[in-house]
Amino acid sequence: MSNTEKTQVKKIIEPRTLKGFRDFIPEAMIPREKLIERVTNVYRSYGFCPIDTPVLEYLEILMGKGSEETDKQLYRFKDSGGREVGMRFDLTVPFARFAAQHFAELGVPFKRYHLAKVWRGENTQAGRYREFMQCDFDTIGTTSVVSDIETAFVINDILEKVDLRTDDAFTKFKVHVNSRKILNGALEKLGLSEQATPVLRALDKLAKIGADAVVAEMAETAGATEEQARSILEIACAMGANVEILERLEAALQGSELGLQGVAELRQILDATREAGIPTERFLVDVSIARGLDYYTGTIFETFLDEIPQLGSVCSGGRYDNLAELYTKQKLPGIGASLGLDRLFAGLEELGMVEKKATTVDVFIPLFDAQLTNRYVALGRGLRQRGIGVEIYPEPKKLGQQLKYADKKGFKLALVLGSDEVARGVANLKDLRSGGQQEVALELEALVRAIYDALQA
């Protein structure tokens, strides 16, 4: 081969994805979209409206709004115009900017939901990626505990909808609830208010590193004495029924107006969930959760699947009364939460709650006889117009090959007809799940009824 010929040989680029980033084949994407649809329907049922914001923000919008850790994980660079920009690490900070920029036209209270990808350059592990989807909902413009209660309801309703194999309510999850007011009230009594940020960041690691390591970190980063650190842990590790914990907290926080306000708000939230018929054991007072992000000021939530709590929280959030004040003098208190779609989906797969299929429709029509092609496509269109999704095979291969394709894709039914069936005015309706079949009159309304009956069987 000459040098000229060598230079003309194209180099094949290895097809690959970056660490922490993923492609989604139909088998993975179809159930994800189903989950997203269910979550969106819950948001809409409470009056939350959709918004969107840019992937890129000015760096000053993002820096220092989460924690030191999120600042380190931020994807940041200079754009072609020399501007310092960053890719959003969550949807809450961009929403605070959005609200400050548009509050005059939005009016308050304003309720939004936002489903979009975010980026963090963190270490990857099971259910944790560098590019991932968040599903946020927020209410801004009110400090009313009613919005805290509604947030609790939405979290509950979302998790009840996550079993993708069925429409039955999922019940094996717990929502841990706390208040930064309680924690800040405790710090106030201990003389550690000025060190609240490092103390609460250390406390948020309790489940991962244990009590002794938390005490050591509080001493190192906040200058807390061992006695002060142990006092915080004693409050944070309160065990028992919700009523008992709240009573102990009330006694321990006497003299702290802020702390007692937090206790009163938690009690009101729990009373409301009980009166609304949500099982009392589903919401647990957990004073140890602090939420690592610095902007939380009141009620906070973390949600865990009963069978795999080690997965971590799959839906978290809280009240952030001061966040929008970074961008406007207008007071815009807010509360909301975020469903970690990718982490939750990993958990659902582990629990066998994801139906694997690579098709978006239930009915398959094989191209059994090429001379009947127009008949097949007309039949498919007629069924679609009546609300039944249909895929028609594009080539006249052997029927066995076409049905093998249908089985692999996960179709539930196949509608088979050749020239003999057309002559007799019938079609064979095959149930690809059970292997059974029946002859149905080749008349559109009769086919529709038979297909609906077969799908419900």
Short mmCIF file of C-alpha atoms in Angstrom, two decimals:
data_model
loop_
_atom_site.label_atom_id
_atom_site.label_comp_id
_atom_site.label_asym_id
_atom_site.label_seq_id
_atom_site.Cartn_x
_atom_site.Cartn_y
_atom_site.Cartn_z
CA MET A 1 0.00 0.00 0.00
CA SER A 2 1.39 3.41 -1.01
CA ASN A 3 1.67 6.33 1.39
CA THR A 4 -1.12 8.04 -0.50
CA GLU A 5 -3.38 5.03 -0.03
CA LYS A 6 -2.50 4.84 3.66
CA THR A 7 -3.51 8.45 4.23
CA GLN A 8 -6.83 7.75 2.54
CA VAL A 9 -7.69 4.97 5.03
CA LYS A 10 -10.07 6.43 7.56
CA LYS A 11 -9.26 5.95 11.21
CA ILE A 12 -12.08 4.21 13.04
CA ILE A 13 -12.92 6.07 16.27
CA GLU A 14 -13.71 3.74 19.14
CA PRO A 15 -17.37 4.26 20.12
CA ARG A 16 -17.39 4.87 23.89
CA THR A 17 -18.93 7.06 26.58
CA LEU A 18 -17.27 9.09 29.31
CA LYS A 19 -17.07 7.67 32.82
CA GLY A 20 -20.23 8.50 34.71
CA PHE A 21 -22.22 9.09 31.49
CA ARG A 22 -24.56 6.60 29.85
CA ASP A 23 -26.53 5.73 26.74
CA PHE A 24 -30.05 4.34 27.16
CA ILE A 25 -31.32 1.60 24.86
CA PRO A 26 -35.12 1.27 24.43
CA GLU A 27 -35.36 -1.43 27.15
CA ALA A 28 -33.98 1.09 29.63
CA MET A 29 -35.59 4.23 28.23
CA ILE A 30 -39.18 2.99 27.93
CA PRO A 31 -39.64 2.30 31.67
CA ARG A 32 -37.78 5.54 32.50
CA GLU A 33 -40.28 7.48 30.41
CA LYS A 34 -43.12 5.62 32.12
CA LEU A 35 -41.74 6.63 35.52
CA ILE A 36 -41.27 10.23 34.37
CA GLU A 37 -44.87 10.29 33.13
CA ARG A 38 -46.17 9.08 36.49
CA VAL A 39 -44.10 11.63 38.39
CA THR A 40 -45.22 14.43 36.08
CA ASN A 41 -48.86 13.49 36.57
CA VAL A 42 -48.46 13.75 40.34
CA TYR A 43 -46.87 17.20 40.04
CA ARG A 44 -49.63 18.40 37.75
CA SER A 45 -52.34 17.08 40.08
CA TYR A 46 -51.15 19.56 42.72
CA GLY A 47 -51.06 22.51 40.32
CA PHE A 48 -47.31 22.62 39.67
CA CYS A 49 -46.44 24.07 36.24
CA PRO A 50 -43.48 23.14 33.97
CA ILE A 51 -40.50 25.43 33.38
CA ASP A 52 -37.05 25.03 31.85
CA THR A 53 -33.71 26.80 32.36
CA PRO A 54 -30.38 26.73 30.45
CA VAL A 55 -27.78 24.02 31.02
CA LEU A 56 -25.13 26.74 31.35
CA GLU A 57 -25.23 29.55 33.91
CA TYR A 58 -22.80 32.32 34.72
CA LEU A 59 -20.37 30.80 37.20
CA GLU A 60 -21.24 33.33 39.91
CA ILE A 61 -24.83 32.05 39.85
CA LEU A 62 -23.68 28.54 40.81
CA MET A 63 -20.54 28.91 42.92
CA GLY A 64 -21.00 28.86 46.69
CA LYS A 65 -24.70 28.02 46.48
CA GLY A 66 -24.50 24.35 47.41
CA SER A 67 -21.50 23.27 49.46
CA GLU A 68 -17.72 23.05 49.15
CA GLU A 69 -18.17 19.57 47.73
CA THR A 70 -20.56 20.68 44.98
CA ASP A 71 -18.24 23.59 44.14
CA LYS A 72 -15.43 21.07 43.61
CA GLN A 73 -17.67 18.86 41.46
CA LEU A 74 -18.87 21.71 39.24
CA TYR A 75 -18.17 21.42 35.52
CA ARG A 76 -16.81 24.90 34.74
CA PHE A 77 -14.95 26.55 31.87
CA LYS A 78 -14.52 29.74 29.87
CA ASP A 79 -16.75 29.98 26.83
CA SER A 80 -15.64 31.38 23.47
CA GLY A 81 -16.46 34.88 24.70
CA GLY A 82 -14.18 34.55 27.70
CA ARG A 83 -17.06 34.29 30.17
CA GLU A 84 -16.75 32.06 33.25
CA VAL A 85 -19.64 29.60 33.03
CA GLY A 86 -20.71 26.37 34.72
CA MET A 87 -23.08 23.47 34.07
CA ARG A 88 -25.92 23.31 36.58
CA PHE A 89 -25.28 20.85 39.45
CA ASP A 90 -28.91 20.83 40.54
CA LEU A 91 -32.19 22.46 39.50
CA THR A 92 -32.85 24.45 42.68
CA VAL A 93 -30.13 27.09 42.31
CA PRO A 94 -31.08 27.86 38.67
CA PHE A 95 -34.69 28.05 39.81
CA ALA A 96 -33.79 30.63 42.46
CA ARG A 97 -32.15 32.72 39.73
CA PHE A 98 -35.16 32.15 37.46
CA ALA A 99 -37.59 33.21 40.18
CA ALA A 100 -35.63 36.34 41.01
CA GLN A 101 -35.48 37.26 37.32
CA HIS A 102 -39.14 36.59 36.49
CA PHE A 103 -41.10 36.95 39.76
CA ALA A 104 -42.91 40.12 38.57
CA GLU A 105 -44.52 38.27 35.65
CA LEU A 106 -45.00 34.96 37.49
CA GLY A 107 -46.76 36.25 40.60
CA VAL A 108 -46.58 34.45 43.92
CA PRO A 109 -47.09 31.92 45.25
CA PHE A 110 -45.64 30.18 42.21
CA LYS A 111 -45.47 26.40 41.86
CA ARG A 112 -43.15 24.81 39.33
CA TYR A 113 -41.80 21.45 38.32
CA HIS A 114 -38.68 20.85 36.25
CA LEU A 115 -37.42 17.53 34.92
CA ALA A 116 -33.94 17.81 33.41
CA LYS A 117 -30.35 16.59 33.50
CA VAL A 118 -27.71 17.99 35.87
CA TRP A 119 -23.97 17.40 36.08
CA ARG A 120 -21.53 16.76 38.95
CA GLY A 121 -17.96 15.55 38.54
CA GLU A 122 -18.16 13.14 41.47
CA ASN A 123 -16.94 9.58 42.02
CA THR A 124 -19.28 7.12 40.36
CA GLN A 125 -20.91 4.22 42.21
CA ALA A 126 -24.12 2.19 42.10
CA GLY A 127 -27.02 4.54 41.35
CA ARG A 128 -24.67 7.57 41.24
CA TYR A 129 -23.53 9.13 37.98
CA ARG A 130 -21.92 12.35 36.73
CA GLU A 131 -24.83 13.08 34.42
CA PHE A 132 -28.22 12.36 35.92
CA MET A 133 -31.84 13.38 35.83
CA GLN A 134 -33.54 15.35 38.57
CA CYS A 135 -37.28 15.77 38.89
CA ASP A 136 -37.88 18.87 41.00
CA PHE A 137 -40.98 20.59 42.30
CA ASP A 138 -41.03 23.82 44.31
CA THR A 139 -43.37 26.42 45.75
CA ILE A 140 -42.05 29.96 46.22
CA GLY A 141 -43.53 33.10 47.69
CA THR A 142 -44.95 31.71 50.94
CA THR A 143 -43.65 30.70 54.37
CA SER A 144 -46.87 28.86 55.21
CA VAL A 145 -46.48 25.39 56.67
CA VAL A 146 -49.26 24.38 54.27
CA SER A 147 -46.62 24.27 51.53
CA ASP A 148 -44.43 22.06 53.76
CA ILE A 149 -47.38 19.72 54.24
CA GLU A 150 -48.11 19.65 50.51
CA THR A 151 -44.45 18.84 49.81
CA ALA A 152 -44.74 15.85 52.14
CA PHE A 153 -47.89 14.72 50.33
CA VAL A 154 -46.26 14.99 46.89
CA ILE A 155 -43.24 12.94 48.00
CA ASN A 156 -45.59 10.28 49.36
CA ASP A 157 -47.72 10.22 46.20
CA ILE A 158 -44.68 9.97 43.90
CA LEU A 159 -43.28 6.95 45.75
CA GLU A 160 -46.66 5.23 45.71
CA LYS A 161 -46.52 5.28 41.88
CA VAL A 162 -43.06 3.80 41.27
CA ASP A 163 -43.84 0.09 40.77
CA LEU A 164 -43.63 -0.02 36.97
CA ARG A 165 -45.09 -3.52 36.72
CA THR A 166 -48.49 -2.49 38.07
CA ASP A 167 -50.75 0.43 38.89
CA ASP A 168 -51.08 -0.73 42.50
CA ALA A 169 -49.69 1.61 45.19
CA PHE A 170 -46.13 0.90 46.33
CA THR A 171 -45.87 1.10 50.13
CA LYS A 172 -42.38 -0.06 51.13
CA PHE A 173 -40.69 3.28 51.72
CA LYS A 174 -40.13 5.73 54.57
CA VAL A 175 -39.93 9.52 54.49
CA HIS A 176 -37.51 10.86 57.11
CA VAL A 177 -38.39 14.39 58.15
CA ASN A 178 -36.55 16.96 60.25
CA SER A 179 -36.15 20.73 60.53
CA ARG A 180 -33.03 22.85 60.30
CA LYS A 181 -34.76 25.07 62.86
CA ILE A 182 -34.47 22.26 65.40
CA LEU A 183 -30.80 21.75 64.64
CA ASN A 184 -30.08 25.48 64.58
CA GLY A 185 -31.98 25.90 67.84
CA ALA A 186 -29.81 23.22 69.45
CA LEU A 187 -26.66 24.93 68.16
CA GLU A 188 -27.95 28.24 69.48
CA LYS A 189 -28.30 26.77 72.98
CA LEU A 190 -24.80 25.31 72.77
CA GLY A 191 -23.21 28.55 71.58
CA LEU A 192 -22.34 27.10 68.14
CA SER A 193 -24.60 29.20 65.90
CA GLU A 194 -21.62 30.76 64.11
CA GLN A 195 -20.27 27.29 63.30
CA ALA A 196 -23.59 25.92 62.03
CA THR A 197 -22.39 25.09 58.50
CA PRO A 198 -19.39 22.85 59.40
CA VAL A 199 -21.30 21.28 62.30
CA LEU A 200 -24.30 20.34 60.14
CA ARG A 201 -22.09 19.09 57.31
CA ALA A 202 -20.38 16.78 59.78
CA LEU A 203 -23.72 15.64 61.20
CA ASP A 204 -25.00 14.83 57.71
CA LYS A 205 -22.24 12.18 57.45
CA LEU A 206 -23.38 10.34 60.59
CA ALA A 207 -24.81 7.31 58.78
CA LYS A 208 -21.65 6.96 56.66
CA ILE A 209 -18.81 7.53 59.13
CA GLY A 210 -20.30 6.94 62.60
CA ALA A 211 -20.61 9.02 65.75
CA ASP A 212 -16.93 9.12 66.81
CA ALA A 213 -15.80 10.34 63.39
CA VAL A 214 -18.54 12.99 63.39
CA VAL A 215 -17.38 14.22 66.82
CA ALA A 216 -13.80 14.41 65.54
CA GLU A 217 -14.86 16.31 62.41
CA MET A 218 -16.92 18.79 64.43
CA ALA A 219 -13.88 19.46 66.59
CA GLU A 220 -11.60 19.85 63.57
CA THR A 221 -13.83 21.97 61.31
CA ALA A 222 -16.02 23.84 63.81
CA GLY A 223 -13.94 23.94 66.97
CA ALA A 224 -16.67 22.16 68.93
CA THR A 225 -15.72 20.58 72.24
CA GLU A 226 -16.41 16.88 72.69
CA GLU A 227 -19.17 17.78 75.16
CA GLN A 228 -20.82 20.09 72.64
CA ALA A 229 -20.51 17.52 69.84
CA ARG A 230 -21.93 14.73 72.02
CA SER A 231 -24.85 16.98 73.04
CA ILE A 232 -25.68 17.56 69.37
CA LEU A 233 -25.51 13.83 68.68
CA GLU A 234 -27.75 13.09 71.66
CA ILE A 235 -30.43 15.31 70.15
CA ALA A 236 -29.81 14.05 66.62
CA CYS A 237 -29.98 10.37 67.58
CA ALA A 238 -33.28 10.58 69.47
CA MET A 239 -35.13 7.28 69.00
CA GLY A 240 -38.72 6.19 69.54
CA ALA A 241 -42.17 7.03 68.23
CA ASN A 242 -42.63 10.40 66.55
CA VAL A 243 -44.70 11.74 69.44
CA GLU A 244 -42.04 10.74 71.98
CA ILE A 245 -39.21 12.30 69.96
CA LEU A 246 -41.08 15.58 69.54
CA GLU A 247 -41.83 15.73 73.26
CA ARG A 248 -38.15 15.18 74.12
CA LEU A 249 -37.09 17.79 71.59
CA GLU A 250 -39.58 20.27 73.01
CA ALA A 251 -38.10 19.81 76.47
CA ALA A 252 -34.49 19.99 75.24
CA LEU A 253 -35.09 23.17 73.21
CA GLN A 254 -36.81 25.26 75.88
CA GLY A 255 -35.46 28.79 75.59
CA SER A 256 -34.90 28.56 71.83
CA GLU A 257 -37.80 30.14 69.97
CA LEU A 258 -36.39 28.93 66.64
CA GLY A 259 -36.02 25.35 67.82
CA LEU A 260 -39.52 25.20 69.29
CA GLN A 261 -40.94 26.62 66.05
CA GLY A 262 -39.30 23.74 64.18
CA VAL A 263 -40.85 21.20 66.56
CA ALA A 264 -44.30 22.79 66.17
CA GLU A 265 -44.04 22.70 62.36
CA LEU A 266 -43.01 19.04 62.33
CA ARG A 267 -45.94 18.19 64.59
CA GLN A 268 -48.34 20.00 62.24
CA ILE A 269 -46.93 18.17 59.20
CA LEU A 270 -47.29 14.78 60.88
CA ASP A 271 -50.81 15.57 62.07
CA ALA A 272 -51.79 16.55 58.53
CA THR A 273 -50.39 13.39 56.96
CA ARG A 274 -52.27 11.28 59.50
CA GLU A 275 -55.54 13.12 58.94
CA ALA A 276 -55.11 12.71 55.16
CA GLY A 277 -54.99 8.94 55.59
CA ILE A 278 -51.27 8.41 55.00
CA PRO A 279 -50.04 5.54 57.22
CA THR A 280 -48.50 6.95 60.41
CA GLU A 281 -45.45 4.70 60.16
CA ARG A 282 -44.49 6.14 56.76
CA PHE A 283 -43.20 9.50 58.05
CA LEU A 284 -40.40 9.29 60.63
CA VAL A 285 -38.92 12.14 62.66
CA ASP A 286 -35.16 11.80 62.14
CA VAL A 287 -33.15 14.61 63.73
CA SER A 288 -29.91 13.19 62.34
CA ILE A 289 -30.64 14.28 58.76
CA ALA A 290 -29.19 17.71 58.09
CA ARG A 291 -28.98 17.82 54.26
CA GLY A 292 -25.50 18.85 53.18
CA LEU A 293 -26.56 21.79 51.03
CA ASP A 294 -26.16 25.10 52.83
CA TYR A 295 -29.34 26.78 51.65
CA TYR A 296 -31.88 24.80 53.73
CA THR A 297 -33.46 26.73 56.61
CA GLY A 298 -36.53 24.78 57.74
CA THR A 299 -38.27 21.46 57.08
CA ILE A 300 -36.12 18.84 55.34
CA PHE A 301 -36.99 15.46 53.82
CA GLU A 302 -35.13 12.30 52.82
CA THR A 303 -36.84 9.19 51.45
CA PHE A 304 -35.55 5.60 51.62
CA LEU A 305 -36.71 2.29 50.15
CA ASP A 306 -37.33 -0.19 52.99
CA GLU A 307 -35.56 -3.14 51.34
CA ILE A 308 -32.43 -1.26 50.21
CA PRO A 309 -31.85 1.71 52.55
CA GLN A 310 -28.14 1.57 51.67
CA LEU A 311 -29.08 2.98 48.26
CA GLY A 312 -29.51 6.35 49.97
CA SER A 313 -32.28 8.89 49.70
CA VAL A 314 -34.27 8.72 46.47
CA CYS A 315 -36.29 11.89 47.07
CA SER A 316 -34.94 14.77 49.16
CA GLY A 317 -35.54 18.44 49.72
CA GLY A 318 -36.67 21.09 52.11
CA ARG A 319 -37.31 24.76 52.83
CA TYR A 320 -34.83 27.35 51.62
CA ASP A 321 -36.18 30.71 52.71
CA ASN A 322 -33.02 32.70 51.91
CA LEU A 323 -31.78 31.26 48.62
CA ALA A 324 -33.40 33.74 46.22
CA GLU A 325 -32.14 36.66 48.29
CA LEU A 326 -28.76 36.08 46.67
CA TYR A 327 -30.24 37.38 43.42
CA THR A 328 -32.92 39.86 44.46
CA LYS A 329 -34.01 42.12 47.31
CA GLN A 330 -37.50 40.71 46.89
CA LYS A 331 -38.21 38.12 49.59
CA LEU A 332 -38.96 34.80 47.88
CA PRO A 333 -39.18 32.01 50.46
CA GLY A 334 -39.48 28.54 49.00
CA ILE A 335 -39.79 24.84 49.63
CA GLY A 336 -39.48 21.86 47.35
CA ALA A 337 -37.91 18.49 46.74
CA SER A 338 -36.14 16.51 44.05
CA LEU A 339 -36.67 12.94 42.96
CA GLY A 340 -33.35 11.29 42.08
CA LEU A 341 -34.63 9.43 39.04
CA ASP A 342 -31.45 7.48 38.27
CA ARG A 343 -30.86 6.36 41.85
CA LEU A 344 -34.51 5.39 42.26
CA PHE A 345 -34.48 3.52 38.96
CA ALA A 346 -31.40 1.56 40.04
CA GLY A 347 -33.28 0.58 43.19
CA LEU A 348 -36.40 -0.43 41.27
CA GLU A 349 -34.32 -2.65 38.99
CA GLU A 350 -32.70 -4.30 42.02
CA LEU A 351 -36.16 -4.95 43.47
CA GLY A 352 -37.45 -6.41 40.18
CA MET A 353 -40.04 -3.64 39.79
CA VAL A 354 -39.14 -2.70 36.20
CA GLU A 355 -40.93 -4.37 33.30
CA LYS A 356 -38.40 -5.04 30.54
CA LYS A 357 -39.71 -4.38 27.06
CA ALA A 358 -38.24 -2.80 23.95
CA THR A 359 -41.47 -1.65 22.33
CA THR A 360 -43.82 1.19 23.08
CA VAL A 361 -46.91 -0.64 21.80
CA ASP A 362 -48.69 -3.91 22.65
CA VAL A 363 -49.84 -5.19 19.25
CA PHE A 364 -47.67 -6.59 16.44
CA ILE A 365 -48.83 -7.24 12.88
CA PRO A 366 -46.49 -9.49 10.86
CA LEU A 367 -46.21 -8.86 7.14
CA PHE A 368 -47.37 -12.39 6.36
CA ASP A 369 -48.26 -11.83 2.70
CA ALA A 370 -46.61 -9.07 0.66
CA GLN A 371 -49.70 -8.78 -1.54
CA LEU A 372 -51.69 -7.71 1.51
CA THR A 373 -49.29 -4.89 2.47
CA ASN A 374 -51.86 -2.14 1.94
CA ARG A 375 -54.39 -4.13 3.97
CA TYR A 376 -51.94 -4.40 6.89
CA VAL A 377 -51.01 -0.71 6.98
CA ALA A 378 -54.67 0.34 6.70
CA LEU A 379 -55.58 -2.02 9.53
CA GLY A 380 -52.76 -0.65 11.67
CA ARG A 381 -53.88 2.92 11.10
CA GLY A 382 -57.48 2.04 11.93
CA LEU A 383 -56.43 0.49 15.24
CA ARG A 384 -54.23 3.47 16.13
CA GLN A 385 -57.14 5.83 15.48
CA ARG A 386 -59.05 3.87 18.11
CA GLY A 387 -56.32 4.17 20.71
CA ILE A 388 -54.43 0.90 20.14
CA GLY A 389 -50.71 1.18 19.39
CA VAL A 390 -49.52 -1.10 16.60
CA GLU A 391 -46.21 -1.94 14.92
CA ILE A 392 -46.17 -3.57 11.48
CA TYR A 393 -43.13 -5.58 10.40
CA PRO A 394 -41.67 -3.92 7.27
CA GLU A 395 -40.53 -7.05 5.35
CA PRO A 396 -42.27 -10.29 4.25
CA LYS A 397 -40.01 -12.73 6.12
CA LYS A 398 -41.03 -16.15 7.40
CA LEU A 399 -43.73 -15.90 10.04
CA GLY A 400 -41.56 -17.67 12.62
CA GLN A 401 -38.82 -15.08 12.22
CA GLN A 402 -41.27 -12.22 12.58
CA LEU A 403 -42.86 -13.70 15.71
CA LYS A 404 -39.40 -14.29 17.19
CA TYR A 405 -38.72 -10.58 16.69
CA ALA A 406 -42.05 -9.73 18.34
CA ASP A 407 -41.32 -11.95 21.32
CA LYS A 408 -37.87 -10.43 21.82
CA LYS A 409 -39.27 -6.90 21.71
CA GLY A 410 -41.95 -7.69 24.28
CA PHE A 411 -45.17 -7.32 22.31
CA LYS A 412 -48.18 -8.77 24.10
CA LEU A 413 -50.34 -9.65 21.09
CA ALA A 414 -49.85 -10.48 17.41
CA LEU A 415 -52.56 -10.04 14.81
CA VAL A 416 -51.90 -12.58 12.01
CA LEU A 417 -53.79 -12.74 8.73
CA GLY A 418 -53.01 -14.10 5.30
CA SER A 419 -55.04 -14.54 2.12
CA ASP A 420 -57.00 -17.49 3.58
CA GLU A 421 -58.02 -15.49 6.67
CA VAL A 422 -58.99 -12.49 4.54
CA ALA A 423 -61.14 -14.74 2.33
CA ARG A 424 -62.93 -16.07 5.43
CA GLY A 425 -63.21 -12.59 7.00
CA VAL A 426 -61.18 -13.46 10.15
CA ALA A 427 -57.80 -12.80 11.76
CA ASN A 428 -55.78 -14.84 14.26
CA LEU A 429 -55.16 -12.98 17.51
CA LYS A 430 -52.14 -14.58 19.21
CA ASP A 431 -51.31 -13.95 22.85
CA LEU A 432 -47.51 -13.89 22.83
CA ARG A 433 -47.39 -14.14 26.64
CA SER A 434 -49.40 -17.34 27.04
CA GLY A 435 -49.12 -18.83 23.54
CA GLY A 436 -52.89 -19.00 23.13
CA GLN A 437 -54.78 -17.76 20.10
CA GLN A 438 -58.31 -17.07 18.89
CA GLU A 439 -60.04 -16.28 15.62
CA VAL A 440 -61.65 -12.86 15.51
CA ALA A 441 -63.94 -11.36 12.89
CA LEU A 442 -61.96 -9.18 10.47
CA GLU A 443 -64.04 -6.12 11.23
CA LEU A 444 -62.40 -3.15 12.93
CA GLU A 445 -64.74 -2.74 15.91
CA ALA A 446 -64.70 -6.49 16.60
CA LEU A 447 -60.88 -6.47 16.50
CA VAL A 448 -60.73 -3.50 18.86
CA ARG A 449 -63.01 -5.24 21.40
CA ALA A 450 -61.04 -8.49 21.18
CA ILE A 451 -57.69 -6.71 21.62
CA TYR A 452 -58.88 -4.72 24.63
CA ASP A 453 -60.29 -7.89 26.22
CA ALA A 454 -57.03 -9.79 25.58
CA LEU A 455 -54.89 -6.99 27.04
CA GLN A 456 -56.97 -6.90 30.21
CA ALA A 457 -56.88 -10.68 30.67
#
